[in-house]
PDB file of C-alpha atoms in Angstrom:
ATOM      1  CA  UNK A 977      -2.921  19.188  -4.454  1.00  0.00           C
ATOM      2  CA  UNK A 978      -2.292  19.578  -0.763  1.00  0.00           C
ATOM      3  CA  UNK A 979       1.645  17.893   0.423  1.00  0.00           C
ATOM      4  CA  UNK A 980       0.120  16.484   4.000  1.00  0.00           C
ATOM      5  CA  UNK A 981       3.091  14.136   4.141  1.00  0.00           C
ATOM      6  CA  UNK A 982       5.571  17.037   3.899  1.00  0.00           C
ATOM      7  CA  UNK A 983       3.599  19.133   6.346  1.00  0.00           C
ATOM      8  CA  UNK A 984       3.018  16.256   8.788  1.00  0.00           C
ATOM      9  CA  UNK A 985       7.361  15.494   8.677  1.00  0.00           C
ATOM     10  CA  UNK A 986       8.044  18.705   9.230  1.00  0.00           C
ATOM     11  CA  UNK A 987       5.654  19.032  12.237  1.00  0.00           C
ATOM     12  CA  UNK A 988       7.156  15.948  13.521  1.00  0.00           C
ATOM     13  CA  UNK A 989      10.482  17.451  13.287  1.00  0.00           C
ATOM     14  CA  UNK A 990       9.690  20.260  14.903  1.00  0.00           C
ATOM     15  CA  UNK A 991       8.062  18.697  17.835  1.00  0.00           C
ATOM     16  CA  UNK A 992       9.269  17.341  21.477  1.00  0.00           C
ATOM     17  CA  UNK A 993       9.745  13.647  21.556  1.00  0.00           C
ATOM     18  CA  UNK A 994      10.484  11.789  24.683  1.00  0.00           C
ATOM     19  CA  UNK A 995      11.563   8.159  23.607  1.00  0.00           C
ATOM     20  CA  UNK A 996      11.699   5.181  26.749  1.00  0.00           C
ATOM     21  CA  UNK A 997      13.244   1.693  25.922  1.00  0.00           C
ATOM     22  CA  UNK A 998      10.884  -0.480  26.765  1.00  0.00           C
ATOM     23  CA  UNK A 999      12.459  -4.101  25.812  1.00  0.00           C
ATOM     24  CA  UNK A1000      16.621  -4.365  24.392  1.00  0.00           C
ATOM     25  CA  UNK A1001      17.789  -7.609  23.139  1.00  0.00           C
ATOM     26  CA  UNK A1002      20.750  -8.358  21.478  1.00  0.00           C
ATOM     27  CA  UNK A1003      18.389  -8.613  17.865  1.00  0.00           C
ATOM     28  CA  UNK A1004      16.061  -5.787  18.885  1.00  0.00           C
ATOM     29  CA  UNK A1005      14.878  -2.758  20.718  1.00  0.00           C
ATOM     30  CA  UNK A1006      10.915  -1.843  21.526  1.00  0.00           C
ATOM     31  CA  UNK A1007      10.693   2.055  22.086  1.00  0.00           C
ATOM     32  CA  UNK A1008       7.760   3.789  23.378  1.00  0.00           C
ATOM     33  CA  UNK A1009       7.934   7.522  21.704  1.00  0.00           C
ATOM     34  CA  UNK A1010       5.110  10.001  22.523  1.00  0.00           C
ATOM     35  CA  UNK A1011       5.664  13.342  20.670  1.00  0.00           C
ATOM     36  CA  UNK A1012       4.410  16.475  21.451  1.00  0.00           C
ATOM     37  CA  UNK A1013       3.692  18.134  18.388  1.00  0.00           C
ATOM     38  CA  UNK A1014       3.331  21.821  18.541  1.00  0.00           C
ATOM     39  CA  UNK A1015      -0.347  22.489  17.306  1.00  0.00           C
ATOM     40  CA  UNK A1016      -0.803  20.704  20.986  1.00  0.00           C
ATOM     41  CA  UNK A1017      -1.618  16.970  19.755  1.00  0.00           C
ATOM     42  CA  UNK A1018       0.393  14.388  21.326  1.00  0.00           C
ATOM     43  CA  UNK A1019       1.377  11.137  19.641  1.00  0.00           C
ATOM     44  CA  UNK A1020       2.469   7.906  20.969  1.00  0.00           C
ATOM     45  CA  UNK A1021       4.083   5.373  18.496  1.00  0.00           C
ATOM     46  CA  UNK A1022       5.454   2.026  20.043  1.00  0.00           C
ATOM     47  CA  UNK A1023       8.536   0.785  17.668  1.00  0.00           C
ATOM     48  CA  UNK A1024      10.385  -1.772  17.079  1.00  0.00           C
ATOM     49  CA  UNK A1025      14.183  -1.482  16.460  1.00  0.00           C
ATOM     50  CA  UNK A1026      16.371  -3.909  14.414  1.00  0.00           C
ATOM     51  CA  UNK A1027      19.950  -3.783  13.116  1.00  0.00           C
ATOM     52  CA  UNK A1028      18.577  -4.420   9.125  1.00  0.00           C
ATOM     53  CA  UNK A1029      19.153  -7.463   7.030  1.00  0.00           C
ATOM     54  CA  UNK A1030      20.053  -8.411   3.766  1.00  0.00           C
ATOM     55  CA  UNK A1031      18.361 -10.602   1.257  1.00  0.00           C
ATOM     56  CA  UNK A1032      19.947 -12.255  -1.949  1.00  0.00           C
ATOM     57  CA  UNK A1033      18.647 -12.961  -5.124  1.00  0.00           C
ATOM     58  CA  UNK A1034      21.128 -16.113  -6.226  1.00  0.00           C
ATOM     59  CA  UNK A1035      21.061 -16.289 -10.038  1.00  0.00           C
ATOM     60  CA  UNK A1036      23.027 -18.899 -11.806  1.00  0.00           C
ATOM     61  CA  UNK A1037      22.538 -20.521 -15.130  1.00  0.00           C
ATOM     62  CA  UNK A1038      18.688 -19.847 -15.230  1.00  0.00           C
ATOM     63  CA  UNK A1039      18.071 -20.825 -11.693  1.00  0.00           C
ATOM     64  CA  UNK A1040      16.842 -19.015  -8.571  1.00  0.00           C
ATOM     65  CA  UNK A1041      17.989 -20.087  -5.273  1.00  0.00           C
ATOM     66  CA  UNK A1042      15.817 -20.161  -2.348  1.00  0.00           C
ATOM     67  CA  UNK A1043      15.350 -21.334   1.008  1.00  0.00           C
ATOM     68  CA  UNK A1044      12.442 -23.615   2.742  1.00  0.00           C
ATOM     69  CA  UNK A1045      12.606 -22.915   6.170  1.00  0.00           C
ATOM     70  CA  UNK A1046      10.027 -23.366   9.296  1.00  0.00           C
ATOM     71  CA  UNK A1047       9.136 -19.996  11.029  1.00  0.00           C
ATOM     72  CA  UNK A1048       7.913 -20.419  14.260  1.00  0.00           C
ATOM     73  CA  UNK A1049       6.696 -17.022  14.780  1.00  0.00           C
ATOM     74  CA  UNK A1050       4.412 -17.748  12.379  1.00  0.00           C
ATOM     75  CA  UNK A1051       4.246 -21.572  13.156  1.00  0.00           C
ATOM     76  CA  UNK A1052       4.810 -22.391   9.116  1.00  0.00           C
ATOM     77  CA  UNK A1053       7.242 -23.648   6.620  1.00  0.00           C
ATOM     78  CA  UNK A1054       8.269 -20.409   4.254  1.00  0.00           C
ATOM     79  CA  UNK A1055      10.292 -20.268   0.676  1.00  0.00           C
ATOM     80  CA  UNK A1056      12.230 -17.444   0.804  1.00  0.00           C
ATOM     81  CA  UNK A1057      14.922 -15.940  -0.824  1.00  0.00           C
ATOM     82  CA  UNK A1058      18.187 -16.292   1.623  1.00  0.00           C
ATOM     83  CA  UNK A1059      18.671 -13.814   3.803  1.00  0.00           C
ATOM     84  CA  UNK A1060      20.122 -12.900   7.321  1.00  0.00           C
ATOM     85  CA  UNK A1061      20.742 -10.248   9.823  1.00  0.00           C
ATOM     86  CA  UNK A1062      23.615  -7.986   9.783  1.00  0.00           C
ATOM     87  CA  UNK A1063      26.054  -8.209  12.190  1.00  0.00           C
ATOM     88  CA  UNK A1064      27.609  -5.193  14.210  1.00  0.00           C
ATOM     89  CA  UNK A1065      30.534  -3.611  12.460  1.00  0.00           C
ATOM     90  CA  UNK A1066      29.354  -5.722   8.824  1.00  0.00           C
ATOM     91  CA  UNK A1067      28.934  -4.240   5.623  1.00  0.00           C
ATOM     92  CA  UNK A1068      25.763  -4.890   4.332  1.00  0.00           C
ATOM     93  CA  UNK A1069      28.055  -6.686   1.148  1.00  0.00           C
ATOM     94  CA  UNK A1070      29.891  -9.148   3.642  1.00  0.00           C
ATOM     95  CA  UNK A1071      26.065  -9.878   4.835  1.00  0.00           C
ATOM     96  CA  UNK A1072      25.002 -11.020   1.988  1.00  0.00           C
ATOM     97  CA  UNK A1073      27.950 -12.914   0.577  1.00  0.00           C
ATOM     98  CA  UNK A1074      28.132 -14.831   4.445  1.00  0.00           C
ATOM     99  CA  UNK A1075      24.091 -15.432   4.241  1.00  0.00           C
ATOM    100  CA  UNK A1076      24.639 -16.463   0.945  1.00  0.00           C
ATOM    101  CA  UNK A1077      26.914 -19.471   1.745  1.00  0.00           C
ATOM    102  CA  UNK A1078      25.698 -20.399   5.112  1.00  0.00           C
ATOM    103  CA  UNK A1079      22.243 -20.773   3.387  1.00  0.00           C
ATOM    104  CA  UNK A1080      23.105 -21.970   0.214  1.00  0.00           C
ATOM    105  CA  UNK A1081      26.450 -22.709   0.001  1.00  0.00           C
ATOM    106  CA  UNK A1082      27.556 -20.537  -2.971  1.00  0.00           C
ATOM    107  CA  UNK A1083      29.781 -17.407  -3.181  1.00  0.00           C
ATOM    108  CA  UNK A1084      28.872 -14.539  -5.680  1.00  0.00           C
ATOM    109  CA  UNK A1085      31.727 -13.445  -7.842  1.00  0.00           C
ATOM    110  CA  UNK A1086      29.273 -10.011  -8.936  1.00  0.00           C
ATOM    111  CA  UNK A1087      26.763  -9.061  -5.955  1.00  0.00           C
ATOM    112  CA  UNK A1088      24.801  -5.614  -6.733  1.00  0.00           C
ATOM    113  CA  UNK A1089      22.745  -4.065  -4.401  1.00  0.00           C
ATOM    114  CA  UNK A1090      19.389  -3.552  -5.894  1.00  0.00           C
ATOM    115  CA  UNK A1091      16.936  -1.405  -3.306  1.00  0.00           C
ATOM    116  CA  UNK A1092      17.030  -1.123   0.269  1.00  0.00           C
ATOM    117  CA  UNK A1093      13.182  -1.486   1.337  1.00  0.00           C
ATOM    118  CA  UNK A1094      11.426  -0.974   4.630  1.00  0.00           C
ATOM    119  CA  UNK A1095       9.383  -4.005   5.724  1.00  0.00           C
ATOM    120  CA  UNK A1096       6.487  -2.487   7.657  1.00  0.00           C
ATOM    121  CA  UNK A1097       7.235   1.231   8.156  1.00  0.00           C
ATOM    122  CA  UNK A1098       4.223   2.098  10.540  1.00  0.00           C
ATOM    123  CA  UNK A1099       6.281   0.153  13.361  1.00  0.00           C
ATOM    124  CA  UNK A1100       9.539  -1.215  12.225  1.00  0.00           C
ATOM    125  CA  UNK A1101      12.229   0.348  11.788  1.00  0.00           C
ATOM    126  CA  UNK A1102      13.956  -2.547   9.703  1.00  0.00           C
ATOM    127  CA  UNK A1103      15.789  -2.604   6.641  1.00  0.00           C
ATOM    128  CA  UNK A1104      16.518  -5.295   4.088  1.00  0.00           C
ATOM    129  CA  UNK A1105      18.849  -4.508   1.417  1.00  0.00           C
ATOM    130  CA  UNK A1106      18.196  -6.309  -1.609  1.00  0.00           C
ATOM    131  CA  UNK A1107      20.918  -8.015  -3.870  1.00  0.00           C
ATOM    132  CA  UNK A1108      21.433  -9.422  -6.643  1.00  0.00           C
ATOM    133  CA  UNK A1109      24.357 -12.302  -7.147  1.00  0.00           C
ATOM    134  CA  UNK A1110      25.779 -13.549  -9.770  1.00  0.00           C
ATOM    135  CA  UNK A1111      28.659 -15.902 -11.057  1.00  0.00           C
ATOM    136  CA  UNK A1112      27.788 -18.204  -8.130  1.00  0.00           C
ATOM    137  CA  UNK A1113      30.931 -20.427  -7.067  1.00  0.00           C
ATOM    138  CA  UNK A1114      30.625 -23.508  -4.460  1.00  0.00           C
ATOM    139  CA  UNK A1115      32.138 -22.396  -1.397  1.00  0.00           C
ATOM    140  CA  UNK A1116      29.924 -23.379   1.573  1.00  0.00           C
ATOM    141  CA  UNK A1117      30.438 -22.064   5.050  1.00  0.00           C
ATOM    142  CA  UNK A1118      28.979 -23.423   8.236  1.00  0.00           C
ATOM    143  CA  UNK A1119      26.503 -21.584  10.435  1.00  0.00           C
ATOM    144  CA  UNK A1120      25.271 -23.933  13.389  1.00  0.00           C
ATOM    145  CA  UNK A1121      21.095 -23.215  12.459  1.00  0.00           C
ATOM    146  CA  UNK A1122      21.963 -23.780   8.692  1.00  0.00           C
ATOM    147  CA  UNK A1123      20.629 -27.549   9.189  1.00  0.00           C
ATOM    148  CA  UNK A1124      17.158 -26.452   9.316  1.00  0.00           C
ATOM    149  CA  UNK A1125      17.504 -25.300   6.214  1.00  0.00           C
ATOM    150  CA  UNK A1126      16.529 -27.304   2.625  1.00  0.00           C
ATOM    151  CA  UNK A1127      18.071 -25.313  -0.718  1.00  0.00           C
ATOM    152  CA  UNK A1128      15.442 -24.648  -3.184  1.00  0.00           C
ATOM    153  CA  UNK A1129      16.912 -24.792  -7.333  1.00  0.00           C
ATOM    154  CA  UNK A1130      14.076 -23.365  -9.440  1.00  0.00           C
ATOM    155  CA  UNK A1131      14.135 -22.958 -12.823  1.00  0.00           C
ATOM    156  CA  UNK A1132      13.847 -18.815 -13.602  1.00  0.00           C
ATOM    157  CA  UNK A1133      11.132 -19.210 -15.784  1.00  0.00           C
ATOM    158  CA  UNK A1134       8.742 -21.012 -13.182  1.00  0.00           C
ATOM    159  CA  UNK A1135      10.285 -18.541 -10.351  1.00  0.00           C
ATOM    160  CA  UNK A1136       8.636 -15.662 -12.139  1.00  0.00           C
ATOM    161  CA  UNK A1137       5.237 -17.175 -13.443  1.00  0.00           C
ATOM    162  CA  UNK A1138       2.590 -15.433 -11.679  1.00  0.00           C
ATOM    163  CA  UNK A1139       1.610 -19.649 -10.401  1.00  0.00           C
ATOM    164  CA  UNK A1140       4.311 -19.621  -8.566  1.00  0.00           C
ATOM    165  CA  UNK A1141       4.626 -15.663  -6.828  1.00  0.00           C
ATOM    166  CA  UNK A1142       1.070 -16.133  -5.893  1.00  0.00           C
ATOM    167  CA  UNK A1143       2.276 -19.132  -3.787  1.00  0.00           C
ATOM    168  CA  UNK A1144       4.599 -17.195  -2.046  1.00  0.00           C
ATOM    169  CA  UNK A1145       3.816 -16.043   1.304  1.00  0.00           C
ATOM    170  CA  UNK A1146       7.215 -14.042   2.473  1.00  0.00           C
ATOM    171  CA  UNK A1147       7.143 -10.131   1.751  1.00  0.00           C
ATOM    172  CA  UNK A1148      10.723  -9.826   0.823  1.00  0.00           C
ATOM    173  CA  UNK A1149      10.727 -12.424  -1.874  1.00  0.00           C
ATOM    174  CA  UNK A1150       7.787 -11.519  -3.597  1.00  0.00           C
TER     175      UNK A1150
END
């Protein structure tokens, strides 16, 4: 069988690529690329920049913590499991353990990194690291958004029942 993907890298890596900021915020970055690939094709790819995130899978006595929150780039109410951006010059641990109690008010005395995972790859260059926290201890900090925010306690057997994933509606928590 034919590698395309390994071809098609390499001829991207090879190539000419002339990259214009088109939009810098202090969250994101659009980029217009156009590549000039040496068999003469050239490629333009608009993408979107963004620092990465974290998101936390809070596990405590047979209980899953999540989030209800309203979205309104998508103009709906979403469960989710709590997450947040990473800030400049923060390890992606110190992310998750602030997102954790801004959001839900615990600490984790055990946090473990479980997979880093691209959201949508064709034209995001995102990251959300995925953790896992455990040993959960009360210690709440304040965040001014975290009012618009309602804590979620479900019980890990209904978390997982295929009911309740096919309910869910955010990528990252699924």
């Amino acid at each position: 069988m034919k590698q395309y993907a390994k071809e098609t890298k390499k001829l991207y890596e090879e190539s000419d690529i002339d990259q214009i900021t088109l939009y810098e915020s202090k969250r994101i970055a659009s980029t217009l690329c156009k590549i000039h690939l040496k068999n003469g094709v050239e490629k333009v790819y608009q993408i979107l920049r963004h620092q990465g995130a974290c998101a936390i899978i809070a596990f405590d006595e047979n209980f899953v913590y999540l989030v209800s929150q309203y979205r309104h780039a998508n103009q709906k109410i979403f469960l989710e499991l709590p997450a947040g951006l990473i800030e400049e010059n923060e390890s992606i641990e110190k992310a998750a353990q602030r997102e954790l109690q801004e959001e839900i008010g615990f600490k984790a005395q055990k946090l473990s990194l479980i997979k880093t995972i691209y959201t949508s790859p064709g034209i995001l260059e995102e990251k959300i690291h995925l953790f896992l926290a455990t040993d959960l201890i009360y210690q709440p900090i304040f965040a001014d958004d975290t009012h618009e925010i309602d804590v979620v306690k479900i019980k890990l057997v209904d978390a997982i029942s295929q009911k309740f994933i096919s309910e869910l509606e955010d990528a990252k928590t699924i």
